[in-house]
C-alpha positions as a Python dict, from the first residue, in 0.01 Angstrom:
ca = {
    (1, 'M'): (0, 0, 0),
    (2, 'N'): (-6, -268, -268),
    (3, 'I'): (-343, -258, -442),
    (4, 'L'): (-485, -512, -686),
    (5, 'L'): (-775, -399, -904),
    (6, 'I'): (-951, -683, -1084),
    (7, 'G'): (-1090, -515, -1393),
    (8, 'G'): (-942, -168, -1365),
    (9, 'T'): (-1038, 4, -1691),
    (10, 'G'): (-1410, 69, -1650),
    (11, 'T'): (-1596, 389, -1566),
    (12, 'I'): (-1529, 379, -1192),
    (13, 'S'): (-1221, 156, -1182),
    (14, 'N'): (-1025, 386, -1413),
    (15, 'E'): (-1068, 676, -1170),
    (16, 'V'): (-987, 450, -874),
    (17, 'T'): (-658, 371, -1047),
    (18, 'N'): (-582, 741, -1087),
    (19, 'R'): (-671, 812, -724),
    (20, 'C'): (-445, 533, -597),
    (21, 'L'): (-150, 656, -804),
    (22, 'K'): (-206, 1011, -679),
    (23, 'L'): (-175, 881, -323),
    (24, 'G'): (145, 695, -406),
    (25, 'Y'): (11, 340, -389),
    (26, 'S'): (155, 54, -595),
    (27, 'V'): (-123, -44, -834),
    (28, 'Y'): (-161, -383, -1000),
    (29, 'I'): (-438, -438, -1252),
    (30, 'M'): (-553, -783, -1354),
    (31, 'N'): (-753, -811, -1675),
    (32, 'R'): (-730, -934, -2034),
    (33, 'G'): (-513, -640, -2138),
    (34, 'L'): (-746, -529, -2416),
    (35, 'R'): (-740, -162, -2312),
    (36, 'K'): (-374, -116, -2224),
    (37, 'T'): (-362, 225, -2392),
    (38, 'I'): (-569, 391, -2119),
    (39, 'L'): (-350, 259, -1837),
    (40, 'P'): (-82, 486, -1688),
    (41, 'D'): (276, 365, -1736),
    (42, 'S'): (326, 324, -1361),
    (43, 'V'): (54, 57, -1338),
    (44, 'N'): (159, -308, -1318),
    (45, 'L'): (-57, -501, -1564),
    (46, 'I'): (-118, -870, -1497),
    (47, 'K'): (-269, -1003, -1816),
    (48, 'A'): (-519, -1279, -1746),
    (49, 'D'): (-859, -1404, -1857),
    (50, 'I'): (-1022, -1468, -1520),
    (51, 'R'): (-1329, -1635, -1671),
    (52, 'K'): (-1137, -1885, -1883),
    (53, 'E'): (-814, -1955, -1696),
    (54, 'S'): (-794, -2199, -1407),
    (55, 'I'): (-737, -2102, -1045),
    (56, 'K'): (-394, -2261, -1067),
    (57, 'E'): (-301, -2051, -1371),
    (58, 'L'): (-428, -1732, -1208),
    (59, 'K'): (-239, -1802, -886),
    (60, 'S'): (82, -1852, -1079),
    (61, 'K'): (42, -1510, -1242),
    (62, 'L'): (5, -1343, -903),
    (63, 'K'): (320, -1521, -780),
    (64, 'K'): (186, -1565, -426),
    (65, 'M'): (175, -1188, -376),
    (66, 'N'): (-21, -1063, -77),
    (67, 'F'): (-206, -737, -136),
    (68, 'D'): (-318, -486, 122),
    (69, 'V'): (-641, -442, -73),
    (70, 'V'): (-806, -625, -361),
    (71, 'V'): (-1097, -452, -535),
    (72, 'D'): (-1316, -687, -739),
    (73, 'F'): (-1501, -493, -1009),
    (74, 'I'): (-1604, -786, -1229),
    (75, 'S'): (-1764, -1058, -1015),
    (76, 'Y'): (-2133, -1063, -1099),
    (77, 'T'): (-2229, -1407, -970),
    (78, 'L'): (-2148, -1611, -662),
    (79, 'D'): (-1948, -1866, -861),
    (80, 'E'): (-1737, -1588, -1014),
    (81, 'M'): (-1668, -1435, -675),
    (82, 'K'): (-1581, -1769, -514),
    (83, 'K'): (-1330, -1832, -790),
    (84, 'T'): (-1171, -1491, -732),
    (85, 'L'): (-1146, -1550, -358),
    (86, 'N'): (-964, -1876, -431),
    (87, 'F'): (-675, -1725, -626),
    (88, 'I'): (-606, -1399, -436),
    (89, 'N'): (-426, -1326, -109),
    (90, 'C'): (-518, -999, 60),
    (91, 'N'): (-580, -821, 388),
    (92, 'Q'): (-902, -658, 270),
    (93, 'Y'): (-1132, -778, -8),
    (94, 'I'): (-1360, -510, -153),
    (95, 'F'): (-1658, -632, -350),
    (96, 'I'): (-1831, -393, -590),
    (97, 'S'): (-2198, -469, -550),
    (98, 'S'): (-2480, -234, -652),
    (99, 'A'): (-2725, 5, -487),
    (100, 'T'): (-2995, -157, -701),
    (101, 'V'): (-3012, -441, -446),
    (102, 'Y'): (-3225, -231, -207),
    (103, 'T'): (-3589, -331, -185),
    (104, 'P'): (-3790, -66, -375),
    (105, 'K'): (-3963, 206, -174),
    (106, 'K'): (-4288, 373, -265),
    (107, 'D'): (-4191, 720, -148),
    (108, 'L'): (-3897, 962, -155),
    (109, 'D'): (-3728, 830, 159),
    (110, 'K'): (-3351, 810, 120),
    (111, 'Y'): (-3197, 466, 101),
    (112, 'K'): (-2970, 370, 391),
    (113, 'E'): (-2729, 78, 424),
    (114, 'T'): (-2958, -71, 691),
    (115, 'D'): (-3252, -94, 448),
    (116, 'E'): (-3376, -431, 327),
    (117, 'K'): (-3193, -574, 26),
    (118, 'N'): (-3436, -794, -159),
    (119, 'N'): (-3472, -661, -513),
    (120, 'V'): (-3469, -1010, -663),
    (121, 'E'): (-3690, -959, -969),
    (122, 'W'): (-3382, -867, -1171),
    (123, 'S'): (-3120, -1143, -1197),
    (124, 'Y'): (-2836, -889, -1177),
    (125, 'C'): (-2954, -777, -831),
    (126, 'K'): (-3032, -1129, -716),
    (127, 'N'): (-2677, -1240, -796),
    (128, 'K'): (-2522, -942, -617),
    (129, 'I'): (-2735, -1012, -308),
    (130, 'E'): (-2614, -1374, -304),
    (131, 'C'): (-2254, -1251, -318),
    (132, 'E'): (-2310, -1011, -30),
    (133, 'K'): (-2465, -1282, 188),
    (134, 'Y'): (-2176, -1517, 116),
    (135, 'L'): (-1919, -1258, 226),
    (136, 'I'): (-2100, -1202, 555),
    (137, 'E'): (-2120, -1575, 621),
    (138, 'K'): (-1756, -1627, 525),
    (139, 'S'): (-1636, -1356, 766),
    (140, 'Q'): (-1836, -1515, 1049),
    (141, 'K'): (-1663, -1849, 989),
    (142, 'D'): (-1316, -1709, 921),
    (143, 'K'): (-1222, -1427, 1160),
    (144, 'N'): (-914, -1346, 951),
    (145, 'F'): (-1123, -1269, 644),
    (146, 'I'): (-1194, -897, 603),
    (147, 'Y'): (-1442, -772, 343),
    (148, 'T'): (-1603, -442, 246),
    (149, 'I'): (-1915, -421, 31),
    (150, 'I'): (-1950, -117, -194),
    (151, 'R'): (-2275, -20, -366),
    (152, 'P'): (-2243, 238, -643),
    (153, 'Y'): (-2554, 356, -819),
    (154, 'V'): (-2536, 520, -1163),
    (155, 'T'): (-2184, 650, -1217),
    (156, 'Y'): (-2047, 841, -1512),
    (157, 'D'): (-1734, 994, -1660),
    (158, 'E'): (-1676, 1179, -1986),
    (159, 'R'): (-1714, 849, -2175),
    (160, 'R'): (-2044, 745, -2023),
    (161, 'I'): (-2376, 928, -2039),
    (162, 'P'): (-2601, 833, -1745),
    (163, 'F'): (-2947, 756, -1876),
    (164, 'Q'): (-3254, 546, -1812),
    (165, 'M'): (-3230, 349, -2139),
    (166, 'A'): (-2858, 321, -2208),
    (167, 'P'): (-2763, 186, -2556),
    (168, 'G'): (-2495, -52, -2432),
    (169, 'A'): (-2152, 111, -2440),
    (170, 'D'): (-2237, 321, -2747),
    (171, 'Y'): (-2340, 632, -2555),
    (172, 'Y'): (-2294, 861, -2856),
    (173, 'T'): (-2619, 707, -2982),
    (174, 'I'): (-2807, 935, -2740),
    (175, 'I'): (-2627, 1248, -2861),
    (176, 'D'): (-2682, 1145, -3222),
    (177, 'R'): (-3057, 1110, -3167),
    (178, 'I'): (-3071, 1457, -3010),
    (179, 'L'): (-2872, 1613, -3297),
    (180, 'R'): (-3096, 1446, -3558),
    (181, 'G'): (-3417, 1554, -3384),
    (182, 'L'): (-3516, 1195, -3312),
    (183, 'P'): (-3737, 1140, -3005),
    (184, 'I'): (-3602, 1031, -2668),
    (185, 'V'): (-3812, 794, -2459),
    (186, 'I'): (-3872, 853, -2088),
    (187, 'C'): (-4033, 573, -1887),
    (188, 'G'): (-4245, 658, -1587),
    (189, 'D'): (-4345, 993, -1442),
    (190, 'N'): (-4083, 1234, -1299),
    (191, 'V'): (-3853, 957, -1173),
    (192, 'K'): (-3588, 1088, -932),
    (193, 'C'): (-3238, 949, -992),
    (194, 'T'): (-2892, 995, -844),
    (195, 'V'): (-2592, 1000, -1076),
    (196, 'T'): (-2238, 1020, -940),
    (197, 'S'): (-1912, 1134, -1097),
    (198, 'S'): (-1660, 849, -1104),
    (199, 'K'): (-1390, 1091, -981),
    (200, 'N'): (-1600, 1172, -677),
    (201, 'F'): (-1680, 804, -623),
    (202, 'A'): (-1308, 715, -628),
    (203, 'V'): (-1237, 949, -335),
    (204, 'G'): (-1488, 759, -122),
    (205, 'L'): (-1379, 412, -229),
    (206, 'V'): (-1003, 462, -193),
    (207, 'G'): (-1063, 628, 142),
    (208, 'L'): (-1190, 292, 268),
    (209, 'F'): (-864, 109, 187),
    (210, 'Q'): (-731, -40, 513),
    (211, 'N'): (-979, 185, 695),
    (212, 'K'): (-1093, 3, 1012),
    (213, 'K'): (-1436, 164, 982),
    (214, 'A'): (-1477, -31, 658),
    (215, 'F'): (-1388, -375, 790),
    (216, 'N'): (-1680, -614, 742),
    (217, 'E'): (-1906, -322, 659),
    (218, 'D'): (-2116, -209, 362),
    (219, 'F'): (-2142, 135, 203),
    (220, 'H'): (-2320, 297, -85),
    (221, 'I'): (-2113, 575, -240),
    (222, 'T'): (-2338, 817, -424),
    (223, 'S'): (-2403, 1186, -464),
    (224, 'D'): (-2622, 1389, -228),
    (225, 'E'): (-2762, 1557, -538),
    (226, 'Y'): (-3045, 1397, -733),
    (227, 'T'): (-3203, 1482, -1065),
    (228, 'T'): (-3436, 1327, -1326),
    (229, 'W'): (-3363, 1135, -1646),
    (230, 'E'): (-3540, 1408, -1843),
    (231, 'T'): (-3320, 1679, -1689),
    (232, 'I'): (-3003, 1496, -1797),
    (233, 'I'): (-3120, 1480, -2159),
    (234, 'S'): (-3235, 1844, -2148),
    (235, 'L'): (-2887, 1946, -2027),
    (236, 'L'): (-2726, 1759, -2315),
    (237, 'A'): (-2961, 1919, -2567),
    (238, 'A'): (-2905, 2269, -2427),
    (239, 'N'): (-2528, 2225, -2451),
    (240, 'L'): (-2564, 2097, -2808),
    (241, 'K'): (-2795, 2391, -2891),
    (242, 'A'): (-3058, 2145, -3005),
    (243, 'K'): (-3423, 2086, -2928),
    (244, 'V'): (-3525, 1752, -2785),
    (245, 'E'): (-3854, 1571, -2826),
    (246, 'F'): (-3958, 1349, -2537),
    (247, 'I'): (-4197, 1059, -2564),
    (248, 'R'): (-4321, 951, -2223),
    (249, 'I'): (-4424, 587, -2211),
    (250, 'P'): (-4608, 459, -1899),
    (251, 'L'): (-4456, 172, -1705),
    (252, 'E'): (-4773, -31, -1753),
    (253, 'Y'): (-4701, -31, -2126),
    (254, 'I'): (-4333, -114, -2074),
    (255, 'K'): (-4433, -417, -1866),
    (256, 'K'): (-4616, -563, -2167),
    (257, 'I'): (-4309, -558, -2394),
    (258, 'D'): (-4162, -902, -2463),
    (259, 'R'): (-3806, -884, -2324),
    (260, 'N'): (-3690, -1140, -2579),
    (261, 'N'): (-3793, -916, -2869),
    (262, 'T'): (-3573, -615, -2797),
    (263, 'I'): (-3210, -546, -2713),
    (264, 'I'): (-3329, -274, -2473),
    (265, 'D'): (-3299, -400, -2115),
    (266, 'I'): (-3665, -390, -2012),
    (267, 'Q'): (-3604, -568, -1681),
    (268, 'Q'): (-3345, -309, -1579),
    (269, 'I'): (-3596, -32, -1642),
    (270, 'L'): (-3872, -203, -1445),
    (271, 'S'): (-3656, -320, -1153),
    (272, 'D'): (-3436, -13, -1120),
    (273, 'K'): (-3446, 285, -1355),
    (274, 'S'): (-3818, 353, -1306),
    (275, 'R'): (-3805, 400, -928),
    (276, 'N'): (-3692, 696, -722),
    (277, 'M'): (-3332, 643, -612),
    (278, 'I'): (-3194, 894, -360),
    (279, 'F'): (-2949, 813, -82),
    (280, 'D'): (-2835, 897, 269),
    (281, 'N'): (-2454, 913, 252),
    (282, 'S'): (-2392, 964, 624),
    (283, 'K'): (-2206, 636, 664),
    (284, 'I'): (-1946, 690, 391),
    (285, 'K'): (-1893, 1055, 497),
    (286, 'N'): (-1831, 941, 854),
    (287, 'A'): (-1575, 680, 744),
    (288, 'V'): (-1409, 905, 482),
    (289, 'P'): (-1434, 1271, 586),
    (290, 'E'): (-1277, 1394, 260),
    (291, 'Y'): (-1570, 1246, 66),
    (292, 'S'): (-1797, 1545, 5),
    (293, 'A'): (-2081, 1347, -162),
    (294, 'Y'): (-2131, 1650, -385),
    (295, 'S'): (-2140, 1554, -747),
    (296, 'S'): (-2380, 1722, -986),
    (297, 'I'): (-2434, 1630, -1350),
    (298, 'H'): (-2479, 2004, -1414),
    (299, 'D'): (-2111, 2059, -1332),
    (300, 'N'): (-1984, 1779, -1555),
    (301, 'I'): (-2205, 1789, -1864),
    (302, 'N'): (-1951, 2002, -2056),
    (303, 'D'): (-1680, 1737, -2012),
    (304, 'I'): (-1910, 1474, -2165),
    (305, 'I'): (-1998, 1688, -2465),
    (306, 'D'): (-1634, 1791, -2521),
    (307, 'Y'): (-1526, 1426, -2520),
    (308, 'Y'): (-1765, 1335, -2800),
    (309, 'K'): (-1707, 1657, -2995),
    (310, 'K'): (-1340, 1562, -3015),
    (311, 'G'): (-1441, 1252, -3208),
    (312, 'N'): (-1393, 1003, -2926),
    (313, 'N'): (-1612, 693, -2959),
    (314, 'K'): (-1875, 811, -3206),
    (315, 'N'): (-2019, 462, -3234),
    (316, 'I'): (-2394, 441, -3290),
    (317, 'N'): (-2593, 136, -3185),
    (318, 'Y'): (-2829, 96, -3480),
    (319, 'L'): (-2977, -229, -3350),
    (320, 'W'): (-3078, -44, -3032),
    (321, 'N'): (-3210, 248, -3238),
    (322, 'G'): (-3424, 13, -3443),
    (323, 'C'): (-3570, -151, -3133),
    (324, 'L'): (-3642, 188, -2974),
    (325, 'D'): (-3814, 322, -3284),
    (326, 'R'): (-4025, 4, -3300),
    (327, 'I'): (-4135, 57, -2938),
    (328, 'I'): (-4223, 420, -3017),
    (329, 'Y'): (-4430, 315, -3319),
    (330, 'N'): (-4611, 39, -3133),
    (331, 'Y'): (-4695, 284, -2854),
    (332, 'N'): (-4816, 590, -3045),
    (333, 'K'): (-4806, 481, -3413),
    (334, 'K'): (-4546, 747, -3486),
    (335, 'K'): (-4316, 597, -3744),
    (336, 'I'): (-3958, 724, -3759),
    (337, 'N'): (-3835, 801, -4110),
    (338, 'I'): (-3519, 595, -4158),
    (339, 'G'): (-3395, 868, -4391),
    (340, 'S'): (-3338, 1077, -4079),
    (341, 'Y'): (-3045, 850, -3995),
    (342, 'K'): (-2863, 875, -4330),
    (343, 'I'): (-2720, 526, -4275),
    (344, 'N'): (-2442, 478, -4530),
    (345, 'N'): (-2295, 159, -4389),
    (346, 'K'): (-2475, -153, -4515),
    (347, 'K'): (-2414, -345, -4191),
    (348, 'D'): (-2561, -60, -3983),
    (349, 'Y'): (-2863, -42, -4215),
    (350, 'I'): (-2928, -414, -4175),
    (351, 'L'): (-2892, -393, -3795),
    (352, 'Y'): (-3142, -107, -3782),
    (353, 'K'): (-3393, -299, -3995),
    (354, 'I'): (-3351, -607, -3773),
    (355, 'G'): (-3418, -402, -3460),
    (356, 'N'): (-3713, -230, -3624),
    (357, 'N'): (-3892, -554, -3715),
    (358, 'V'): (-4009, -794, -3445),
    (359, 'I'): (-3989, -1103, -3669),
    (360, 'L'): (-3638, -1024, -3791),
    (361, 'Y'): (-3524, -947, -3437),
    (362, 'S'): (-3676, -1268, -3304),
    (363, 'C'): (-3479, -1470, -3564),
    (364, 'Y'): (-3164, -1270, -3484),
    (365, 'Y'): (-3207, -1327, -3111),
    (366, 'K'): (-3268, -1703, -3147),
    (367, 'R'): (-2961, -1737, -3368),
    (368, 'Y'): (-2756, -1545, -3112),
    (369, 'K'): (-2875, -1771, -2830),
    (370, 'L'): (-2796, -2081, -3038),
    (371, 'L'): (-2441, -1961, -3106),
    (372, 'R'): (-2389, -1892, -2734),
    (373, 'Y'): (-2519, -2240, -2650),
    (374, 'I'): (-2282, -2401, -2901),
    (375, 'C'): (-1989, -2200, -2760),
    (376, 'K'): (-2080, -2311, -2409),
    (377, 'I'): (-2087, -2678, -2511),
    (378, 'Y'): (-1753, -2638, -2689),
    (379, 'K'): (-1603, -2467, -2383),
    (380, 'N'): (-1721, -2748, -2153),
    (381, 'F'): (-1588, -3008, -2398),
    (382, 'R'): (-1244, -2841, -2409),
    (383, 'G'): (-1246, -2817, -2030),
    (384, 'R'): (-1286, -3194, -1994),
    (385, 'Q'): (-996, -3269, -2229),
}
């Protein structure tokens, strides 16, 4: 099969690439080419900026190729997905949605694909739901159009630590806090979560390629095992031979935090990471028998620690740290001694101080929004020329 992966170098897409190559498929990856070093030599890279280039330009780069399967990892809004559908030719379009779209439940019932999908308080989920509805409507109008909707939940590999309050892509920040004896915040009480190895996920996803059971169907691909956010941190600390201090902050307090005054994604916590998320994987196991749905963080924690011990990506998000320490202080008046960080870099020190002070952060945030607005105007102006 000829496979096109739009994106192709993220946590799950990287393992999908490896799985496809293992099965002997011809793999094409379309992205900006910024992470070429992690791509296998046998991959065909199509360098393109999908957000900035026109449909005509993107079509020319694909040279009218027809793919057996196209997997779209990077469409987050309906407009983005419509643009993608306008420049590709394929027999099966696979849209990576999210298991966060399910309407929250109040108990420990497992989520099924037939459950209501109306988690619209978070814009991320709302946009994914709109994309899903569009695909269903499109297939009803065009009988030749075949789609498959995939809903991952929290996935991880050695580069990514699954956690309730992730510090952007700088996951070493969590390990650094544990090693320095700095407190880790847990929101809510004993929240059950499901985290899935990207290698395990890839077996399920690739098994749906040109699989008739997947045509015009939707699947979540998750582990049968569930855990808690506190357990994940405790496993990390035990492996690091360190003690961890937890600070549990009630959701009622989290709801009062001004989302514009912190880099921490408060809405994500409230709309997703604070609810119990466990899944019934019967549908994907029926369609792809080789998918075991067994993926435990206990079995993979050593790989994560080894990756960071080797010196890979030891970036620390000091702006995030500053915001987190400010939340801790505002909640229990426990001030974190900045000396605990031993920040030698002046830029990092300034970022921490900005995050730690609501007035400084507010000014920083407003300046950031202004710059984005100016860039948007400039982009629109260049587009009209």
